[in-house]
Amino acid sequence: MIVTAAALKALLSSGDYIPVDTRAEEDYRAASLPGAVNLDVYSYFIPESSEEGVARMAAGAQEAFARLGLDGARKPVFFEQKTGMVAPRGLWFHELAGFEGGMILDGGIEAWLIAGGETAPGTGAPEAITHGAAPAAQFRRDLVATTEDVLHHTERGTEIFDVRRPTEYDGSFVHACCARPGRIPGAHFAFYEDMLSEGYYRSAEEIAEIARNAGLAPEDSIITYCHRGARAATALYGLRRAGFDKVRIYTGSWHEWAGRADLPIEIG
Ligand SMILES: O=S(=O)([O-])[S-]
């Protein structure tokens, strides 16, 4: 769920919610929401989006949230400077791990300050999502796609949704760490940032129109992807706001797909 800064003020006074600062540790140390913990959700790369790989990713998320005390009654509220490509990934990891009730602070710490919220230097020990040593026994498999799910998406009745920059989609730009430029064949396209306006999510109606223009319908089963699964989470929560409920993420995303020379690509 996406929460406004004004609504968050009331929620935090209940003591049931913990702000989770997903920014760099130095920003957290300088000024954060009072009582916030610091969690790096951005640096993680999945080694392989196989059944075992996604189950170990979920185990790693479960362990990180347990270390932060966010595996029970207390719920996380993820934030970054402004809503972008990081805080939504935090909520997705929390849901993937099997927990409910987490939120994204829309507009990030900047919205909090505009709403008159106080800040304090972050004092907690920084944590990070890491890969689990063993597969999770239980997790939200319906929120994640394997490479096989993507490869067989047509037979499995799923749409692929690329939310990278237009130049990444058409292959005229590729990150230096990726083996090949291009896109997953048949992918629908919209740039994830178009679902945001100045660091806030756009309205449900505006996001629904973006999705419709990309050729997607609310009843579709959708797999989002980007470079390595962060921007895909921003898109997932935008789509969910617009009533698209069957959305999951191919965490390995273009980085993994491009590195597998046996997988087909489209370019241009
Ligand atoms: O957001 S990202 O995973 O494409 S770097």
Tab-separated table of C-alpha atoms and ligand atoms in Angstrom:
chain	number	residue	atom	x	y	z
A	1	MET	CA	0.000	0.000	0.000
A	2	ILE	CA	1.089	3.571	-0.720
A	3	VAL	CA	0.696	5.966	2.229
A	4	THR	CA	0.848	9.767	2.335
A	5	ALA	CA	3.104	11.602	4.771
A	6	ALA	CA	0.094	13.058	6.587
A	7	ALA	CA	-1.439	9.603	7.110
A	8	LEU	CA	1.907	8.185	8.188
A	9	LYS	CA	2.215	10.662	11.060
A	10	ALA	CA	-0.883	9.153	12.691
A	11	LEU	CA	0.199	5.586	11.929
A	12	LEU	CA	3.633	6.009	13.522
A	13	SER	CA	2.117	7.219	16.789
A	14	SER	CA	0.447	3.783	17.139
A	15	GLY	CA	3.898	2.171	17.536
A	16	ASP	CA	2.951	-0.594	15.075
A	17	TYR	CA	5.004	0.772	12.169
A	18	ILE	CA	8.755	1.185	11.702
A	19	PRO	CA	10.116	3.549	9.032
A	20	VAL	CA	12.660	1.779	6.826
A	21	ASP	CA	15.161	4.143	5.224
A	22	THR	CA	16.311	2.588	1.943
A	23	ARG	CA	18.774	5.390	1.147
A	24	ALA	CA	22.549	5.191	1.539
A	25	GLU	CA	23.830	4.832	5.097
A	26	GLU	CA	25.375	8.336	5.061
A	27	ASP	CA	21.996	9.902	4.272
A	28	TYR	CA	20.386	7.814	7.036
A	29	ARG	CA	23.040	8.924	9.530
A	30	ALA	CA	22.590	12.599	8.582
A	31	ALA	CA	18.802	12.816	9.016
A	32	SER	CA	16.081	10.182	8.829
A	33	LEU	CA	12.576	9.628	10.130
A	34	PRO	CA	12.636	9.238	13.926
A	35	GLY	CA	13.078	5.568	14.882
A	36	ALA	CA	13.962	4.494	11.338
A	37	VAL	CA	16.123	1.485	10.506
A	38	ASN	CA	18.411	1.363	7.453
A	39	LEU	CA	18.057	-1.400	4.843
A	40	ASP	CA	19.910	-1.676	1.532
A	41	VAL	CA	17.399	-3.293	-0.828
A	42	TYR	CA	19.014	-1.955	-3.997
A	43	SER	CA	22.429	-3.632	-4.249
A	44	TYR	CA	21.134	-7.191	-4.431
A	45	PHE	CA	21.567	-9.104	-7.715
A	46	ILE	CA	19.983	-12.553	-7.933
A	47	PRO	CA	22.604	-15.067	-9.152
A	48	GLU	CA	20.029	-17.082	-11.139
A	49	SER	CA	16.246	-16.827	-11.448
A	50	SER	CA	15.666	-20.569	-11.147
A	51	GLU	CA	13.185	-22.145	-8.693
A	52	GLU	CA	16.025	-22.546	-6.206
A	53	GLY	CA	17.352	-19.052	-6.917
A	54	VAL	CA	14.052	-17.288	-6.184
A	55	ALA	CA	13.496	-19.438	-3.068
A	56	ARG	CA	16.936	-18.492	-1.758
A	57	MET	CA	16.297	-14.822	-2.532
A	58	ALA	CA	13.091	-15.087	-0.461
A	59	ALA	CA	15.041	-16.749	2.365
A	60	GLY	CA	17.564	-13.915	2.323
A	61	ALA	CA	14.729	-11.381	2.556
A	62	GLN	CA	13.125	-13.285	5.434
A	63	GLU	CA	16.445	-13.252	7.301
A	64	ALA	CA	16.987	-9.506	6.758
A	65	PHE	CA	13.495	-8.625	8.008
A	66	ALA	CA	13.910	-10.944	11.004
A	67	ARG	CA	17.164	-9.158	11.921
A	68	LEU	CA	15.261	-5.859	11.822
A	69	GLY	CA	12.338	-7.188	13.897
A	70	LEU	CA	9.994	-6.740	10.951
A	71	ASP	CA	8.862	-10.353	10.684
A	72	GLY	CA	5.930	-10.110	13.063
A	73	ALA	CA	3.446	-7.574	14.366
A	74	ARG	CA	5.507	-4.494	13.490
A	75	LYS	CA	5.155	-3.352	9.885
A	76	PRO	CA	7.685	-1.525	7.710
A	77	VAL	CA	7.090	1.761	5.920
A	78	PHE	CA	9.721	2.029	3.181
A	79	PHE	CA	10.969	5.390	2.009
A	80	GLU	CA	13.729	7.009	-0.033
A	81	GLN	CA	14.441	10.660	-0.873
A	82	LYS	CA	11.406	10.853	-3.204
A	83	THR	CA	9.518	7.829	-4.483
A	84	GLY	CA	11.698	6.289	-7.174
A	85	MET	CA	13.283	2.914	-7.830
A	86	VAL	CA	14.240	1.815	-4.306
A	87	ALA	CA	11.504	2.012	-1.643
A	88	PRO	CA	9.021	-0.030	-3.758
A	89	ARG	CA	11.644	-2.763	-4.081
A	90	GLY	CA	11.782	-2.855	-0.265
A	91	LEU	CA	8.049	-3.465	-0.005
A	92	TRP	CA	8.239	-6.117	-2.702
A	93	PHE	CA	10.966	-7.996	-0.787
A	94	HIS	CA	8.805	-7.816	2.359
A	95	GLU	CA	5.771	-9.242	0.549
A	96	LEU	CA	7.905	-11.840	-1.234
A	97	ALA	CA	9.134	-13.011	2.171
A	98	GLY	CA	5.503	-13.687	3.114
A	99	PHE	CA	4.738	-10.687	5.315
A	100	GLU	CA	1.752	-8.372	5.024
A	101	GLY	CA	0.866	-4.809	5.902
A	102	GLY	CA	4.016	-3.024	4.704
A	103	MET	CA	3.787	0.362	2.993
A	104	ILE	CA	5.627	2.879	0.803
A	105	LEU	CA	5.794	6.496	1.989
A	106	ASP	CA	4.736	8.334	-1.156
A	107	GLY	CA	7.023	11.263	-1.928
A	108	GLY	CA	9.700	9.930	0.427
A	109	ILE	CA	11.398	11.927	3.151
A	110	GLU	CA	10.844	15.105	1.132
A	111	ALA	CA	7.061	14.672	1.486
A	112	TRP	CA	7.563	13.975	5.197
A	113	LEU	CA	9.422	17.280	5.610
A	114	ILE	CA	6.781	19.176	3.598
A	115	ALA	CA	4.144	17.696	5.948
A	116	GLY	CA	6.084	19.156	8.905
A	117	GLY	CA	7.533	15.832	10.037
A	118	GLU	CA	10.571	15.808	12.305
A	119	THR	CA	13.847	14.062	11.514
A	120	ALA	CA	16.641	12.602	13.617
A	121	PRO	CA	20.055	11.118	12.802
A	122	GLY	CA	19.752	7.373	12.083
A	123	THR	CA	21.499	5.303	14.736
A	124	GLY	CA	20.678	1.671	13.846
A	125	ALA	CA	23.082	-0.892	12.392
A	126	PRO	CA	22.682	-0.968	8.588
A	127	GLU	CA	21.237	-4.142	7.071
A	128	ALA	CA	21.096	-5.445	3.521
A	129	ILE	CA	19.141	-8.010	1.532
A	130	THR	CA	21.516	-10.893	0.827
A	131	HIS	CA	21.083	-14.262	-0.847
A	132	GLY	CA	19.799	-16.987	1.499
A	133	ALA	CA	22.035	-19.965	2.246
A	134	ALA	CA	19.087	-22.345	1.740
A	135	PRO	CA	15.699	-22.025	-0.024
A	136	ALA	CA	12.795	-20.565	1.933
A	137	ALA	CA	10.221	-23.168	2.965
A	138	GLN	CA	7.401	-20.739	2.174
A	139	PHE	CA	7.244	-17.442	0.330
A	140	ARG	CA	5.044	-15.560	-2.182
A	141	ARG	CA	5.998	-17.435	-5.329
A	142	ASP	CA	3.149	-15.582	-7.105
A	143	LEU	CA	5.114	-12.321	-6.826
A	144	VAL	CA	8.221	-13.498	-8.665
A	145	ALA	CA	8.974	-14.972	-12.091
A	146	THR	CA	11.746	-17.380	-13.022
A	147	THR	CA	13.586	-17.296	-16.345
A	148	GLU	CA	11.473	-20.334	-17.359
A	149	ASP	CA	8.267	-18.392	-16.568
A	150	VAL	CA	9.478	-15.610	-18.863
A	151	LEU	CA	10.679	-17.927	-21.624
A	152	HIS	CA	7.323	-19.768	-21.696
A	153	HIS	CA	5.155	-16.736	-21.013
A	154	THR	CA	2.967	-17.179	-24.076
A	155	GLU	CA	1.995	-20.769	-23.211
A	156	ARG	CA	1.525	-19.716	-19.589
A	157	GLY	CA	-0.810	-16.833	-20.576
A	158	THR	CA	1.416	-14.065	-19.241
A	159	GLU	CA	2.352	-10.660	-20.644
A	160	ILE	CA	5.912	-9.331	-20.341
A	161	PHE	CA	6.260	-5.647	-19.447
A	162	ASP	CA	9.575	-3.812	-19.955
A	163	VAL	CA	9.736	-0.618	-17.847
A	164	ARG	CA	13.302	0.492	-18.630
A	165	ARG	CA	14.254	3.640	-20.537
A	166	PRO	CA	13.185	3.733	-24.206
A	167	THR	CA	16.857	3.452	-25.219
A	168	GLU	CA	17.281	0.283	-23.148
A	169	TYR	CA	14.110	-1.151	-24.698
A	170	ASP	CA	15.218	-0.473	-28.283
A	171	GLY	CA	18.794	-1.580	-27.561
A	172	SER	CA	20.538	1.702	-28.407
A	173	PHE	CA	21.808	1.794	-24.793
A	174	VAL	CA	22.943	-1.081	-22.613
A	175	HIS	CA	24.446	-1.034	-19.107
A	176	ALA	CA	28.165	-1.882	-19.140
A	177	CYS	CA	27.529	-4.908	-16.901
A	178	CYS	CA	25.054	-6.508	-19.332
A	179	ALA	CA	26.238	-8.909	-22.033
A	180	ARG	CA	23.882	-7.811	-24.848
A	181	PRO	CA	21.556	-4.912	-25.736
A	182	GLY	CA	17.888	-5.414	-26.567
A	183	ARG	CA	14.681	-6.656	-24.962
A	184	ILE	CA	12.757	-9.817	-24.207
A	185	PRO	CA	10.796	-10.756	-27.375
A	186	GLY	CA	7.170	-9.643	-27.318
A	187	ALA	CA	7.562	-7.308	-24.328
A	188	HIS	CA	5.069	-4.480	-23.845
A	189	PHE	CA	6.700	-1.190	-22.981
A	190	ALA	CA	6.239	1.903	-20.786
A	191	PHE	CA	8.939	3.818	-18.911
A	192	TYR	CA	8.433	3.267	-15.163
A	193	GLU	CA	9.084	6.928	-14.370
A	194	ASP	CA	5.960	7.918	-16.281
A	195	MET	CA	3.962	6.333	-13.416
A	196	LEU	CA	5.481	8.978	-11.114
A	197	SER	CA	5.281	12.749	-11.032
A	198	GLU	CA	7.954	14.673	-9.121
A	199	GLY	CA	8.586	11.782	-6.753
A	200	TYR	CA	4.951	10.787	-6.107
A	201	TYR	CA	2.870	8.052	-7.697
A	202	ARG	CA	0.402	9.309	-10.293
A	203	SER	CA	-3.304	8.624	-9.781
A	204	ALA	CA	-4.852	5.215	-10.450
A	205	GLU	CA	-6.588	6.613	-13.555
A	206	GLU	CA	-3.359	8.045	-14.988
A	207	ILE	CA	-1.450	4.811	-14.396
A	208	ALA	CA	-4.287	2.728	-15.865
A	209	GLU	CA	-4.063	4.826	-19.024
A	210	ILE	CA	-0.298	4.293	-19.252
A	211	ALA	CA	-0.839	0.541	-18.928
A	212	ARG	CA	-3.693	0.527	-21.454
A	213	ASN	CA	-1.517	2.438	-23.926
A	214	ALA	CA	1.141	-0.235	-23.429
A	215	GLY	CA	-1.429	-2.853	-24.460
A	216	LEU	CA	-2.140	-4.240	-20.982
A	217	ALA	CA	-5.523	-4.924	-19.345
A	218	PRO	CA	-6.332	-5.188	-15.609
A	219	GLU	CA	-7.170	-8.889	-15.904
A	220	ASP	CA	-3.792	-9.706	-17.499
A	221	SER	CA	-1.184	-11.737	-15.703
A	222	ILE	CA	1.922	-9.538	-16.018
A	223	ILE	CA	5.665	-9.986	-15.468
A	224	THR	CA	7.556	-6.699	-15.127
A	225	TYR	CA	11.271	-6.399	-15.708
A	226	CYS	CA	13.982	-3.740	-15.900
A	227	HIS	CA	17.765	-3.977	-15.499
A	228	ARG	CA	17.873	-6.056	-12.301
A	229	GLY	CA	14.433	-5.777	-10.745
A	230	ALA	CA	14.247	-2.427	-8.935
A	231	ARG	CA	12.327	-0.204	-11.368
A	232	ALA	CA	10.107	-3.251	-11.999
A	233	ALA	CA	8.903	-2.979	-8.375
A	234	THR	CA	7.979	0.696	-8.812
A	235	ALA	CA	5.888	-0.386	-11.795
A	236	LEU	CA	4.327	-3.284	-9.863
A	237	TYR	CA	2.940	-0.987	-7.147
A	238	GLY	CA	1.829	1.566	-9.727
A	239	LEU	CA	-0.054	-1.150	-11.588
A	240	ARG	CA	-1.542	-2.448	-8.357
A	241	ARG	CA	-2.774	1.070	-7.532
A	242	ALA	CA	-4.505	1.057	-10.925
A	243	GLY	CA	-6.227	-2.281	-10.251
A	244	PHE	CA	-3.800	-4.603	-12.029
A	245	ASP	CA	-3.470	-7.290	-9.341
A	246	LYS	CA	-1.677	-10.158	-11.085
A	247	VAL	CA	1.792	-8.678	-11.370
A	248	ARG	CA	5.126	-10.268	-10.548
A	249	ILE	CA	8.757	-9.395	-11.106
A	250	TYR	CA	11.465	-11.088	-13.108
A	251	THR	CA	14.229	-10.138	-10.671
A	252	GLY	CA	17.071	-11.319	-12.881
A	253	SER	CA	15.641	-8.946	-15.499
A	254	TRP	CA	17.683	-7.824	-18.493
A	255	HIS	CA	20.987	-8.371	-16.684
A	256	GLU	CA	20.352	-12.102	-16.372
A	257	TRP	CA	18.489	-12.585	-19.665
A	258	ALA	CA	21.216	-10.848	-21.687
A	259	GLY	CA	23.873	-12.985	-20.027
A	260	ARG	CA	22.265	-16.213	-21.258
A	261	ALA	CA	23.428	-16.519	-24.872
A	262	ASP	CA	20.813	-19.250	-25.460
A	263	LEU	CA	17.882	-16.884	-24.816
A	264	PRO	CA	16.235	-14.959	-27.686
A	265	ILE	CA	16.256	-11.171	-27.874
A	266	GLU	CA	14.629	-8.442	-29.935
A	267	ILE	CA	16.377	-5.218	-30.841
A	268	GLY	CA	15.439	-2.014	-32.646
B	1	LIG	O1	16.236	-0.344	-11.388
B	1	LIG	S1	17.058	-1.338	-12.065
B	1	LIG	O2	16.978	-2.630	-11.452
B	1	LIG	O3	16.728	-1.370	-13.482
B	1	LIG	S2	18.890	-0.738	-11.913
